[in-house]
Every structure is written in C-alpha cells, then in structure tokens.
CSV table of C-alpha atoms in Angstrom, one decimal:
chain,number,residue,atom,x,y,z
A,1,UNK,CA,-23.0,-2.9,-16.9
A,2,UNK,CA,-20.1,-2.8,-14.5
A,3,UNK,CA,-19.7,-5.1,-11.6
A,4,UNK,CA,-17.2,-4.2,-8.8
A,5,UNK,CA,-15.8,-7.3,-7.1
A,6,UNK,CA,-13.3,-5.6,-4.8
A,7,UNK,CA,-13.0,-2.1,-3.3
A,8,UNK,CA,-10.3,-1.1,-0.9
A,9,UNK,CA,-12.5,1.6,0.7
A,10,UNK,CA,-10.7,3.5,3.5
A,11,UNK,CA,-7.7,1.1,3.9
A,12,UNK,CA,-5.3,3.7,2.6
A,13,UNK,CA,-5.8,7.5,2.8
A,14,UNK,CA,-4.4,8.8,-0.5
A,15,UNK,CA,-5.3,6.1,-3.1
A,16,UNK,CA,-8.0,3.5,-3.7
A,17,UNK,CA,-8.3,0.3,-5.6
A,18,UNK,CA,-11.2,-1.4,-7.2
A,19,UNK,CA,-11.3,-4.6,-9.3
A,20,UNK,CA,-14.3,-5.5,-11.5
A,21,UNK,CA,-15.5,-6.4,-14.9
A,22,UNK,CA,-17.9,-4.8,-17.5
A,23,UNK,CA,-19.5,-5.5,-20.7
A,24,UNK,CA,-18.9,-3.2,-23.7
A,25,UNK,CA,-19.0,0.4,-22.5
A,26,UNK,CA,-18.8,3.9,-23.8
A,27,UNK,CA,-17.6,6.6,-21.4
A,28,UNK,CA,-18.7,10.1,-22.5
A,29,UNK,CA,-16.3,13.0,-22.4
A,30,UNK,CA,-15.2,13.7,-18.8
A,31,UNK,CA,-12.2,13.7,-16.6
A,32,UNK,CA,-10.9,12.2,-13.3
A,33,UNK,CA,-10.1,14.4,-10.3
A,34,UNK,CA,-7.4,11.9,-9.3
A,35,UNK,CA,-4.8,10.1,-11.3
A,36,UNK,CA,-6.1,6.8,-12.5
A,37,UNK,CA,-4.1,3.7,-13.4
A,38,UNK,CA,-6.0,0.9,-15.2
A,39,UNK,CA,-4.4,-2.6,-15.4
A,40,UNK,CA,-6.0,-5.1,-17.7
A,41,UNK,CA,-6.6,-8.1,-15.4
A,42,UNK,CA,-8.4,-10.3,-17.9
A,43,UNK,CA,-7.8,-11.5,-21.5
A,44,UNK,CA,-7.0,-9.4,-24.6
A,45,UNK,CA,-9.5,-6.5,-25.0
A,46,UNK,CA,-10.0,-3.7,-27.4
A,47,UNK,CA,-10.3,0.0,-26.4
A,48,UNK,CA,-10.6,3.3,-28.3
A,49,UNK,CA,-9.5,6.5,-26.6
A,50,UNK,CA,-9.8,10.2,-27.5
A,51,UNK,CA,-8.1,12.9,-25.6
A,52,UNK,CA,-7.2,16.6,-26.5
A,53,UNK,CA,-4.7,16.8,-29.4
A,54,UNK,CA,-5.3,13.3,-30.7
A,55,UNK,CA,-7.8,11.5,-32.8
A,56,UNK,CA,-9.6,8.3,-31.6
A,57,UNK,CA,-6.9,5.7,-31.5
A,58,UNK,CA,-7.6,2.1,-31.1
A,59,UNK,CA,-5.5,-0.2,-28.8
A,60,UNK,CA,-5.5,-3.8,-28.1
A,61,UNK,CA,-4.8,-4.4,-24.4
A,62,UNK,CA,-2.9,-7.7,-23.6
A,63,UNK,CA,-3.2,-9.1,-20.1
A,64,UNK,CA,-1.2,-6.8,-17.7
A,65,UNK,CA,-1.2,-3.9,-20.1
A,66,UNK,CA,-1.5,-0.5,-18.4
A,67,UNK,CA,-3.5,2.7,-19.2
A,68,UNK,CA,-2.8,6.0,-17.2
A,69,UNK,CA,-5.3,8.8,-17.1
A,70,UNK,CA,-3.8,11.9,-15.5
A,71,UNK,CA,-6.1,14.0,-13.2
A,72,UNK,CA,-8.0,16.7,-15.1
A,73,UNK,CA,-7.3,15.3,-18.6
A,74,UNK,CA,-10.5,15.2,-20.7
A,75,UNK,CA,-11.0,11.9,-22.5
A,76,UNK,CA,-13.6,9.6,-24.1
A,77,UNK,CA,-13.2,5.8,-24.1
A,78,UNK,CA,-14.9,2.8,-25.7
A,79,UNK,CA,-14.1,-0.6,-24.3
A,80,UNK,CA,-15.1,-4.1,-25.3
A,81,UNK,CA,-15.9,-6.5,-22.4
A,82,UNK,CA,-13.0,-6.2,-19.9
A,83,UNK,CA,-11.7,-7.1,-16.4
A,84,UNK,CA,-9.6,-4.4,-14.8
A,85,UNK,CA,-7.8,-3.5,-11.6
A,86,UNK,CA,-8.0,0.3,-11.1
A,87,UNK,CA,-5.9,2.4,-8.7
A,88,UNK,CA,-6.8,6.1,-8.3
A,89,UNK,CA,-4.2,8.3,-6.7
A,90,UNK,CA,-4.7,11.7,-5.1
A,91,UNK,CA,-2.4,14.3,-6.7
A,92,UNK,CA,-1.3,15.4,-3.2
A,93,UNK,CA,0.1,11.9,-2.6
A,94,UNK,CA,2.4,12.4,-5.8
A,95,UNK,CA,3.9,15.4,-4.1
A,96,UNK,CA,4.3,13.6,-0.8
A,97,UNK,CA,6.2,10.8,-2.6
A,98,UNK,CA,8.5,13.2,-4.5
A,99,UNK,CA,8.9,16.0,-2.0
A,100,UNK,CA,7.4,19.4,-1.3
A,101,UNK,CA,10.2,21.3,-2.9
A,102,UNK,CA,9.8,19.7,-6.3
A,103,UNK,CA,8.6,21.9,-9.1
A,104,UNK,CA,5.0,21.3,-10.1
A,105,UNK,CA,6.0,20.5,-13.7
A,106,UNK,CA,8.1,17.6,-12.4
A,107,UNK,CA,5.0,16.2,-10.6
A,108,UNK,CA,2.9,15.8,-13.7
A,109,UNK,CA,1.6,12.3,-14.5
A,110,UNK,CA,1.7,11.7,-18.2
A,111,UNK,CA,-1.1,9.8,-20.1
A,112,UNK,CA,-0.2,6.3,-21.4
A,113,UNK,CA,-2.2,3.9,-23.4
A,114,UNK,CA,-1.8,0.1,-23.7
A,115,UNK,CA,1.8,0.1,-22.4
A,116,UNK,CA,3.6,-2.9,-21.0
A,117,UNK,CA,5.0,-2.1,-17.5
A,118,UNK,CA,5.4,-5.2,-15.3
A,119,UNK,CA,6.3,-3.2,-12.4
A,120,UNK,CA,3.1,-1.2,-12.4
A,121,UNK,CA,1.1,-4.3,-13.0
A,122,UNK,CA,2.8,-6.3,-10.2
A,123,UNK,CA,2.3,-3.4,-7.7
A,124,UNK,CA,-1.4,-3.2,-8.6
A,125,UNK,CA,-1.7,-6.9,-8.1
A,126,UNK,CA,-0.1,-6.7,-4.7
A,127,UNK,CA,-2.3,-3.9,-3.6
A,128,UNK,CA,-5.4,-5.9,-4.8
A,129,UNK,CA,-4.2,-8.9,-2.7
A,130,UNK,CA,-3.7,-6.8,0.3
A,131,UNK,CA,-7.2,-5.1,-0.1
A,132,UNK,CA,-8.8,-8.6,-0.5
A,133,UNK,CA,-7.2,-9.8,2.7
A,134,UNK,CA,-8.3,-6.6,4.6
A,135,UNK,CA,-4.7,-5.2,5.0
A,136,UNK,CA,-3.6,-7.8,7.6
A,137,UNK,CA,-0.1,-6.0,7.9
A,138,UNK,CA,-1.6,-2.7,8.6
A,139,UNK,CA,-1.8,0.4,6.3
A,140,UNK,CA,1.9,0.8,6.2
A,141,UNK,CA,2.3,-2.1,3.7
A,142,UNK,CA,-0.2,-0.7,1.3
A,143,UNK,CA,1.3,2.8,1.7
A,144,UNK,CA,4.7,1.4,0.7
A,145,UNK,CA,3.3,-0.2,-2.3
A,146,UNK,CA,1.4,3.0,-3.3
A,147,UNK,CA,4.7,5.0,-2.8
A,148,UNK,CA,6.5,2.5,-5.1
A,149,UNK,CA,3.7,2.8,-7.7
A,150,UNK,CA,3.9,6.6,-7.8
A,151,UNK,CA,7.7,6.5,-7.9
A,152,UNK,CA,7.5,4.1,-10.9
A,153,UNK,CA,5.0,6.4,-12.8
A,154,UNK,CA,7.4,9.4,-12.2
A,155,UNK,CA,10.5,7.4,-13.2
A,156,UNK,CA,9.1,6.0,-16.4
A,157,UNK,CA,8.4,9.5,-17.7
A,158,UNK,CA,11.7,11.0,-16.6
A,159,UNK,CA,10.4,12.7,-13.5
A,160,UNK,CA,12.0,10.4,-10.9
A,161,UNK,CA,11.7,11.4,-7.2
A,162,UNK,CA,14.8,13.3,-5.9
A,163,UNK,CA,17.7,10.9,-5.0
A,164,UNK,CA,16.4,7.9,-7.1
A,165,UNK,CA,19.5,7.9,-9.2
A,166,UNK,CA,22.1,8.0,-6.4
A,167,UNK,CA,23.3,5.5,-3.9
A,168,UNK,CA,20.8,5.0,-1.0
A,169,UNK,CA,22.1,6.6,2.2
A,170,UNK,CA,21.0,5.2,5.5
A,171,UNK,CA,19.4,7.3,8.2
A,172,UNK,CA,21.7,9.0,10.6
A,173,UNK,CA,22.0,7.3,14.0
A,174,UNK,CA,20.1,10.2,15.5
A,175,UNK,CA,17.3,10.1,12.9
A,176,UNK,CA,17.1,6.3,13.3
A,177,UNK,CA,16.7,6.5,17.1
A,178,UNK,CA,14.1,9.2,16.7
A,179,UNK,CA,11.8,7.3,14.3
A,180,UNK,CA,12.1,3.9,16.0
A,181,UNK,CA,11.5,5.5,19.4
A,182,UNK,CA,8.3,7.1,18.0
A,183,UNK,CA,7.3,3.8,16.5
A,184,UNK,CA,7.7,2.0,19.9
A,185,UNK,CA,5.6,4.8,21.5
A,186,UNK,CA,2.8,4.5,18.9
A,187,UNK,CA,2.5,0.7,18.4
A,188,UNK,CA,-1.1,0.7,19.7
A,189,UNK,CA,-2.1,3.4,17.0
A,190,UNK,CA,-2.6,3.1,13.2
A,191,UNK,CA,0.9,4.3,12.2
A,192,UNK,CA,1.2,6.3,9.0
A,193,UNK,CA,4.1,6.2,6.5
A,194,UNK,CA,3.5,9.9,5.9
A,195,UNK,CA,3.8,10.7,9.7
A,196,UNK,CA,7.1,8.8,9.9
A,197,UNK,CA,8.6,10.5,6.9
A,198,UNK,CA,7.4,13.9,8.2
A,199,UNK,CA,9.1,13.3,11.5
A,200,UNK,CA,12.4,13.3,9.6
A,201,UNK,CA,11.5,16.0,7.0
A,202,UNK,CA,11.8,13.5,4.2
A,203,UNK,CA,9.8,12.6,1.1
A,204,UNK,CA,8.1,9.2,1.3
A,205,UNK,CA,10.4,7.8,-1.5
A,206,UNK,CA,13.6,8.7,0.2
A,207,UNK,CA,12.4,7.8,3.7
A,208,UNK,CA,11.3,4.3,2.7
A,209,UNK,CA,14.7,3.6,1.0
A,210,UNK,CA,16.8,5.1,3.8
A,211,UNK,CA,14.8,3.2,6.5
A,212,UNK,CA,15.3,-0.1,4.8
A,213,UNK,CA,19.0,0.7,4.3
A,214,UNK,CA,19.3,1.3,8.0
A,215,UNK,CA,17.3,-1.6,9.4
A,216,UNK,CA,17.4,-4.2,6.6
A,217,UNK,CA,13.6,-4.3,6.3
A,218,UNK,CA,10.9,-1.9,5.0
A,219,UNK,CA,9.0,0.2,7.6
A,220,UNK,CA,5.9,-2.0,7.5
A,221,UNK,CA,8.0,-5.1,8.3
A,222,UNK,CA,9.9,-3.4,11.1
A,223,UNK,CA,6.6,-2.3,12.7
A,224,UNK,CA,5.1,-5.6,12.4
A,225,UNK,CA,8.0,-7.2,14.1
A,226,UNK,CA,7.9,-4.7,16.9
A,227,UNK,CA,4.2,-5.3,17.4
A,228,UNK,CA,4.8,-9.1,17.6
A,229,UNK,CA,7.6,-8.6,20.2
A,230,UNK,CA,5.3,-6.4,22.3
A,231,UNK,CA,2.5,-9.0,22.0
A,232,UNK,CA,4.9,-11.7,23.2
A,233,UNK,CA,5.5,-9.7,26.5
A,234,UNK,CA,1.8,-9.2,27.0
A,235,UNK,CA,1.1,-12.8,26.4
A,236,UNK,CA,3.7,-14.0,28.8
A,237,UNK,CA,3.4,-11.4,31.6
A,238,UNK,CA,-0.3,-10.5,31.8
A,239,UNK,CA,-3.7,-12.0,31.8
A,240,UNK,CA,-5.0,-9.7,29.0
A,241,UNK,CA,-7.4,-11.6,26.8
A,242,UNK,CA,-5.9,-12.2,23.4
A,243,UNK,CA,-8.4,-9.8,21.8
A,244,UNK,CA,-7.1,-7.1,24.0
A,245,UNK,CA,-3.4,-8.0,23.2
A,246,UNK,CA,-4.3,-7.6,19.5
A,247,UNK,CA,-5.8,-4.1,20.0
A,248,UNK,CA,-3.0,-3.0,22.4
A,249,UNK,CA,-0.4,-3.9,19.7
A,250,UNK,CA,-2.1,-2.1,16.9
A,251,UNK,CA,-3.8,-4.9,15.0
A,252,UNK,CA,-7.3,-4.3,13.5
A,253,UNK,CA,-8.7,-7.5,14.7
A,254,UNK,CA,-7.8,-10.7,16.6
A,255,UNK,CA,-7.9,-12.6,13.3
A,256,UNK,CA,-5.2,-10.3,11.7
A,257,UNK,CA,-3.1,-10.6,14.9
A,258,UNK,CA,-3.4,-14.3,15.1
A,259,UNK,CA,-2.4,-14.7,11.4
A,260,UNK,CA,0.6,-12.3,11.7
A,261,UNK,CA,1.7,-13.9,15.0
A,262,UNK,CA,1.7,-17.4,13.5
A,263,UNK,CA,3.5,-16.3,10.4
A,264,UNK,CA,6.4,-14.7,12.3
A,265,UNK,CA,6.6,-17.3,15.2
A,266,UNK,CA,5.2,-20.5,13.8
A,267,UNK,CA,2.9,-20.9,16.8
A,268,UNK,CA,-0.5,-19.4,17.7
A,269,UNK,CA,-0.8,-16.7,20.4
A,270,UNK,CA,-2.6,-19.2,22.7
A,271,UNK,CA,0.1,-21.8,22.3
A,272,UNK,CA,2.8,-19.1,22.9
A,273,UNK,CA,1.0,-18.0,26.1
A,274,UNK,CA,0.7,-21.6,27.4
A,275,UNK,CA,4.4,-22.2,26.8
A,276,UNK,CA,5.7,-18.9,28.2
A,277,UNK,CA,3.1,-17.7,30.7
A,278,UNK,CA,5.1,-16.3,33.7
A,279,UNK,CA,2.0,-15.9,35.9
A,280,UNK,CA,0.1,-18.4,38.0
A,281,UNK,CA,-2.4,-18.9,35.1
A,282,UNK,CA,-5.0,-21.5,34.8
A,283,UNK,CA,-5.0,-23.3,31.5
A,284,UNK,CA,-8.1,-21.3,30.5
A,285,UNK,CA,-6.4,-18.0,31.4
A,286,UNK,CA,-3.2,-19.0,29.6
A,287,UNK,CA,-5.1,-19.7,26.5
A,288,UNK,CA,-6.9,-16.4,26.7
A,289,UNK,CA,-9.6,-16.6,24.1
A,290,UNK,CA,-8.3,-19.9,22.7
A,291,UNK,CA,-6.5,-18.6,19.7
C-alpha cells in the first residue's frame, strides 16, 4: 500500500513532486513517460532493480540516496518499506534547461541506482518544502529549483548545459532593461521563468545565471522584491483592500502576500498602510482588511 502525503499538483508546469511512504512493493515491468528522480527520505531501505542489459541487482539505500529512472526505460523494482520524495520531469523541460540547439544525445538522462548526491537530495527537499507551503514565492522559485536539478543531472553524467564550465557573463544592458521592463509590466500575472528566458533567446540555465550576475539576486527574488515595492505604493496611495493589493501584485492569496511582505519589510501590510497612508483614510480604511 502506498500513501501519498504531499503532491505538488499544478504548482509548476514541467515537473511534479510527491512525497509518501509504502510497505514492501513489487512494481511489474513498465516504464515512465517522464524522467523520475527518487530520493530516500526515510531510513535505510533495500531495493532490487532490473533493467535491460542487467540482472536483478540489490541496493541498500541510505537516507538521501538517489535513484534516477530515465523516461522510456523498462524496469522492474522490488522495494522494502520506504519513505521517498519523487520528482518527475518532462523531457521537454530538459531541453529548455540545456537549449534548443543541443544534440538529442546530450540531453539523455542516464539511469542511476543508490547514488549519493547531496545536491540532488537538497534540491528535492527544497522543492518539497515549497510545495508544502503552497509556493508562497510564486512559481518562479520552484522553476529555478527545477532548473538547477536538471542541470545537476546533466552535469553529473558529463552532459552539462552549454556555458556551465565558463565564467558567467552578465546580461547586456539592453537585455537587462528589456527583461526588467517586461517584469514590471507583468507583475500582476503569474510570471514564468521560461517566458523570461525566451524573451532573450536563452536556455533556462544560462538565463538564471546571467540574471543573477546582473542583479545580484535570482529571478524569483527580484520579482518578489518588485512586487513588494508595488504593493507599498498601493498601500500608501490607494484605498484598495489588502486582498485586492495582493492580487494586483501577483500573489496567489492574501496569506501569501502578508507572509512575503512581513518577511521583506518586518511589518504587516496593515501596519505599513497605517504608517504610510497618504490619503485621508479612516483607521478602518488604512488597515484595509486588518492584515
């Protein structure tokens, strides 16, 4: 019996995460249509795996050990009781990370069984924490983690994304102006890391690195700070209810907005409005919905 305790659902477009536990299980021969990364999130556990070209091989997974099943690879697996974090990745996302001009053979994800890779394990844990919280920083944060995860998988098998072995170059001034202007115009919408990279004709991996080199922060953090700055103006210069301020600045809910606002400013939105309201607001209006 398998019990899923966490599922990311539609938080991110090109990959999903689930966390759960199961008793002893035998998976009959089959294959995944997406690349699957399994991280042992419990204690030591035993697994036997068969795939083409190999006999059944037994592995003992220590906490944090990783198994990688490439999309389309037939396999059979026998597990003892286990607790796992599983990330499945669309093959198309691998190409987006590496670049459209990369040869197909260089985009292959290789199988791996019971390997120790702290980077993969930590990225999966961060994705799990983000999913559990409901992606309070928006989808850009998770998309950045997913990009780093795919880049790591390619790097460890010698197929690193283009440019990974050279000095990171910042965006040109023109490209930086173009992408930041687009961000400011679209703050109310669910911004996509893929859309920002496409705007400049870059693969995801190169874009994320170049953007951080230019601004000092990753894309998700830059967008979050711009949304908070816009919300400050709305709180100080309008009578918009705080719920509306949250929606007009791209937050999924008032709760996510209030959490992010307090984390970056050390005060609640309601407190900020009371201290900075430039209108003839009543105390009730200044507090908005009281957040």
